[in-house]
Amino acid sequence: MARDYVERRDGGYYILGSRVRLDVVIHEYMNGAPAESIALSFPTLSLEQIHGALAFYHGNRAEVDQSLADKDREWEEFRAKHPIPATLKARLERAKQHIGERG
């Protein structure tokens, strides 16, 4: 009996019954993380859900990759239209340096 592990909602793919986006799991997987490691990163997901999501990805790779590319393009357009304010950027840099000094 086949079971669904991924659903499309809000213009993206999500692990069924969760708020975890498929692209987050796929990025971990593409960076070499095994399913067991991904499960540790997302304790609300079962190992079965992760394997099911990866199987969905492999079975629908072209469609999912296109959707991910579209989302990336939307984010880049958003960032170009809404740059980080210079004052916030400076504060973030100072905080980053402070953390580096304490590290």
XYZ file of N, CA and C in Angstrom:
309
model
N 0.842 -1.170 0.000
C 0.000 0.000 0.000
C 0.896 1.244 0.000
N 0.703 2.107 -0.959
C 1.499 3.331 -1.077
C 1.059 4.348 -0.021
N 2.008 5.142 0.408
C 1.733 6.149 1.420
C 2.327 7.474 0.960
N 1.631 8.567 1.234
C 2.131 9.886 0.872
C 2.975 10.453 2.014
N 4.085 11.081 1.645
C 4.975 11.683 2.630
C 5.190 13.175 2.401
N 4.767 13.660 1.248
C 4.995 15.051 0.891
C 3.685 15.638 0.385
N 3.464 16.895 0.737
C 2.292 17.601 0.228
C 2.717 18.966 -0.287
N 1.950 19.471 -1.214
C 2.210 20.802 -1.759
C 1.236 21.762 -1.086
N 1.784 22.803 -0.471
C 0.935 23.835 0.125
C 1.711 25.146 0.196
N 0.979 26.221 0.177
C 1.585 27.559 0.249
C 2.682 27.756 -0.799
N 2.516 27.143 -1.953
C 3.471 27.316 -3.039
C 4.755 26.517 -2.893
N 4.794 25.585 -1.945
C 5.999 24.788 -1.761
C 5.660 23.371 -1.363
N 6.692 22.574 -1.187
C 6.537 21.187 -0.765
C 6.873 21.073 0.718
N 6.055 20.329 1.447
C 6.241 20.120 2.882
C 6.146 18.641 3.198
N 6.842 18.228 4.250
C 6.695 16.870 4.738
C 5.275 16.784 5.302
N 4.519 15.813 4.851
C 3.115 15.659 5.237
C 2.957 15.640 6.753
N 2.023 16.451 7.237
C 1.731 16.491 8.660
C 2.726 17.271 9.490
N 3.572 18.054 8.835
C 4.571 18.830 9.578
C 4.702 20.227 8.971
N 5.513 21.026 9.619
C 5.826 22.356 9.085
C 7.197 22.376 8.426
N 7.807 21.218 8.271
C 9.155 21.116 7.701
C 9.051 21.102 6.176
N 9.768 22.028 5.557
C 9.758 22.112 4.094
C 10.669 21.039 3.504
N 10.255 20.503 2.380
C 11.034 19.483 1.691
C 12.408 20.011 1.302
N 12.491 21.261 0.880
C 13.776 21.791 0.430
C 14.827 21.775 1.531
N 14.427 21.944 2.777
C 15.383 21.913 3.887
C 15.977 20.515 4.026
N 15.113 19.501 3.933
C 15.572 18.118 4.014
C 16.467 17.792 2.819
N 16.069 18.248 1.639
C 16.841 17.976 0.420
C 18.215 18.643 0.494
N 18.275 19.872 0.998
C 19.573 20.550 1.119
C 20.506 19.781 2.043
N 19.984 19.293 3.151
C 20.808 18.481 4.066
C 21.314 17.232 3.340
N 20.402 16.582 2.645
C 20.726 15.352 1.911
C 21.779 15.617 0.829
N 21.621 16.697 0.081
C 22.553 17.039 -0.992
C 23.930 17.431 -0.439
N 23.960 17.857 0.818
C 25.236 18.187 1.465
C 25.868 16.970 2.124
N 25.307 15.790 1.847
C 25.918 14.553 2.299
C 25.385 13.971 3.595
N 24.367 14.595 4.167
C 23.824 14.074 5.423
C 22.978 12.831 5.153
N 23.225 11.747 5.893
C 22.377 10.561 5.759
C 21.028 10.806 6.437
N 20.064 9.984 6.120
C 18.708 10.144 6.673
C 18.729 10.170 8.198
N 19.571 9.354 8.821
C 19.643 9.307 10.281
C 20.107 10.647 10.865
N 21.034 11.286 10.210
C 21.515 12.591 10.656
C 20.440 13.660 10.466
N 19.732 13.584 9.351
C 18.637 14.528 9.101
C 17.571 14.364 10.184
N 17.285 13.131 10.580
C 16.299 12.871 11.629
C 16.720 13.531 12.949
N 18.015 13.555 13.239
C 18.492 14.219 14.452
C 18.299 15.730 14.369
N 18.410 16.271 13.170
C 18.213 17.712 12.972
C 16.745 18.117 13.046
N 15.863 17.177 12.736
C 14.425 17.444 12.715
C 13.713 16.386 13.554
N 13.757 16.539 14.878
C 13.213 15.500 15.753
C 11.698 15.296 15.627
N 11.001 16.226 14.996
C 9.557 16.039 14.808
C 9.257 15.089 13.655
N 10.286 14.753 12.858
C 10.099 13.838 11.734
C 10.615 12.452 12.097
N 9.894 11.455 11.631
C 10.359 10.082 11.822
C 11.327 9.732 10.696
N 12.109 8.709 10.915
C 13.016 8.231 9.880
C 12.215 7.796 8.649
N 11.054 7.226 8.870
C 10.181 6.834 7.756
C 9.768 8.047 6.930
N 9.408 9.142 7.595
C 9.020 10.346 6.866
C 10.174 10.886 6.027
N 11.376 10.839 6.582
C 12.544 11.344 5.852
C 12.830 10.469 4.641
N 12.831 9.162 4.827
C 13.043 8.269 3.687
C 11.933 8.441 2.650
N 10.699 8.622 3.101
C 9.585 8.848 2.184
C 9.752 10.142 1.406
N 10.212 11.190 2.083
C 10.439 12.477 1.428
C 11.560 12.363 0.395
N 12.615 11.637 0.741
C 13.720 11.447 -0.209
C 13.274 10.619 -1.405
N 12.438 9.617 -1.170
C 11.903 8.812 -2.277
C 11.029 9.689 -3.177
N 10.217 10.552 -2.569
C 9.398 11.483 -3.355
C 10.293 12.365 -4.214
N 11.355 12.883 -3.607
C 12.276 13.743 -4.347
C 12.877 13.010 -5.541
N 13.364 11.796 -5.323
C 13.969 11.045 -6.424
C 12.955 10.704 -7.505
N 11.717 10.482 -7.118
C 10.686 10.151 -8.095
C 10.137 11.346 -8.840
N 10.376 12.556 -8.315
C 9.830 13.781 -8.903
C 10.902 14.860 -9.006
N 12.115 14.425 -9.257
C 13.269 15.319 -9.166
C 13.169 16.566 -10.051
N 12.800 16.403 -11.285
C 12.748 17.562 -12.192
C 11.746 18.597 -11.687
N 10.584 18.137 -11.283
C 9.536 19.042 -10.799
C 9.955 19.734 -9.501
N 10.533 18.976 -8.578
C 10.956 19.547 -7.298
C 12.131 20.497 -7.505
N 13.101 20.118 -8.320
C 14.242 21.001 -8.588
C 13.781 22.313 -9.216
N 12.802 22.247 -10.109
C 12.276 23.465 -10.735
C 11.602 24.342 -9.680
N 10.827 23.726 -8.806
C 10.166 24.472 -7.740
C 11.183 25.127 -6.820
N 12.246 24.405 -6.478
C 13.295 24.957 -5.618
C 14.014 26.117 -6.309
N 14.273 25.974 -7.595
C 14.934 27.050 -8.346
C 14.034 28.288 -8.398
N 12.731 28.076 -8.578
C 11.791 29.196 -8.588
C 11.794 29.921 -7.244
N 11.801 29.147 -6.156
C 11.822 29.754 -4.816
C 13.121 30.530 -4.592
N 14.242 29.966 -5.017
C 15.525 30.659 -4.881
C 15.509 31.984 -5.633
N 14.945 31.954 -6.836
C 14.856 33.170 -7.645
C 13.968 34.215 -6.958
N 12.856 33.778 -6.374
C 11.968 34.697 -5.650
C 12.691 35.341 -4.470
N 13.472 34.533 -3.728
C 14.216 35.073 -2.598
C 15.264 36.081 -3.053
N 15.951 35.786 -4.146
C 16.963 36.718 -4.656
C 16.315 38.040 -5.080
N 15.165 37.964 -5.721
C 14.442 39.174 -6.112
C 14.026 39.966 -4.872
N 13.542 39.260 -3.859
C 13.134 39.920 -2.615
C 14.326 40.624 -1.967
N 15.453 39.900 -1.883
C 16.653 40.495 -1.268
C 17.138 41.717 -2.045
N 17.038 41.662 -3.367
C 17.469 42.801 -4.181
C 16.565 44.014 -3.944
N 15.280 43.775 -3.753
C 14.322 44.870 -3.532
C 14.326 45.363 -2.096
N 14.769 44.513 -1.161
C 14.733 44.843 0.261
C 16.095 44.570 0.907
N 17.090 45.390 0.575
C 18.422 45.149 1.141
C 18.423 45.377 2.658
N 19.386 44.769 3.314
C 19.532 44.951 4.753
C 19.951 46.397 5.006
N 19.248 47.112 5.898
C 19.639 48.493 6.202
C 21.088 48.550 6.702
N 21.794 49.581 6.300
C 23.211 49.718 6.647
C 23.438 49.686 8.149
N 22.544 50.309 8.918
C 22.724 50.323 10.380
C 22.602 48.916 10.963
N 21.666 48.136 10.469
C 21.506 46.766 10.940
C 22.698 45.911 10.523
N 23.152 46.117 9.294
C 24.298 45.366 8.804
C 25.524 45.636 9.671
N 25.728 46.888 10.048
C 26.868 47.254 10.891
C 26.736 46.610 12.278
N 25.531 46.613 12.841
C 25.318 45.990 14.150
C 25.585 44.492 14.079
N 25.145 43.846 13.022
C 25.383 42.410 12.863
C 26.872 42.110 12.746
N 27.595 42.934 12.017
C 29.045 42.745 11.885
C 29.748 42.904 13.228
N 29.332 43.921 14.009
C 29.930 44.117 15.333
C 29.648 42.916 16.230
N 28.431 42.420 16.175
C 28.073 41.251 16.995
C 28.881 40.037 16.565
N 29.054 39.863 15.267
C 29.831 38.738 14.746
C 31.292 38.825 15.214
N 31.851 40.016 15.186
C 33.228 40.212 15.637
C 33.329 39.948 17.139
N 32.339 40.399 17.884
C 32.329 40.195 19.331
C 32.291 38.702 19.667
N 31.473 37.972 18.969
C 31.390 36.519 19.179
C 32.713 35.865 18.815
N 33.337 36.329 17.719
C 34.625 35.788 17.313
C 35.725 36.025 18.336
N 35.658 37.162 18.995
C 36.647 37.493 20.029
C 36.467 36.619 21.261
N 35.226 36.257 21.547
C 34.935 35.457 22.746
C 35.170 33.975 22.484
N 35.022 33.570 21.170
C 35.061 32.202 20.738
C 36.103 31.356 21.284
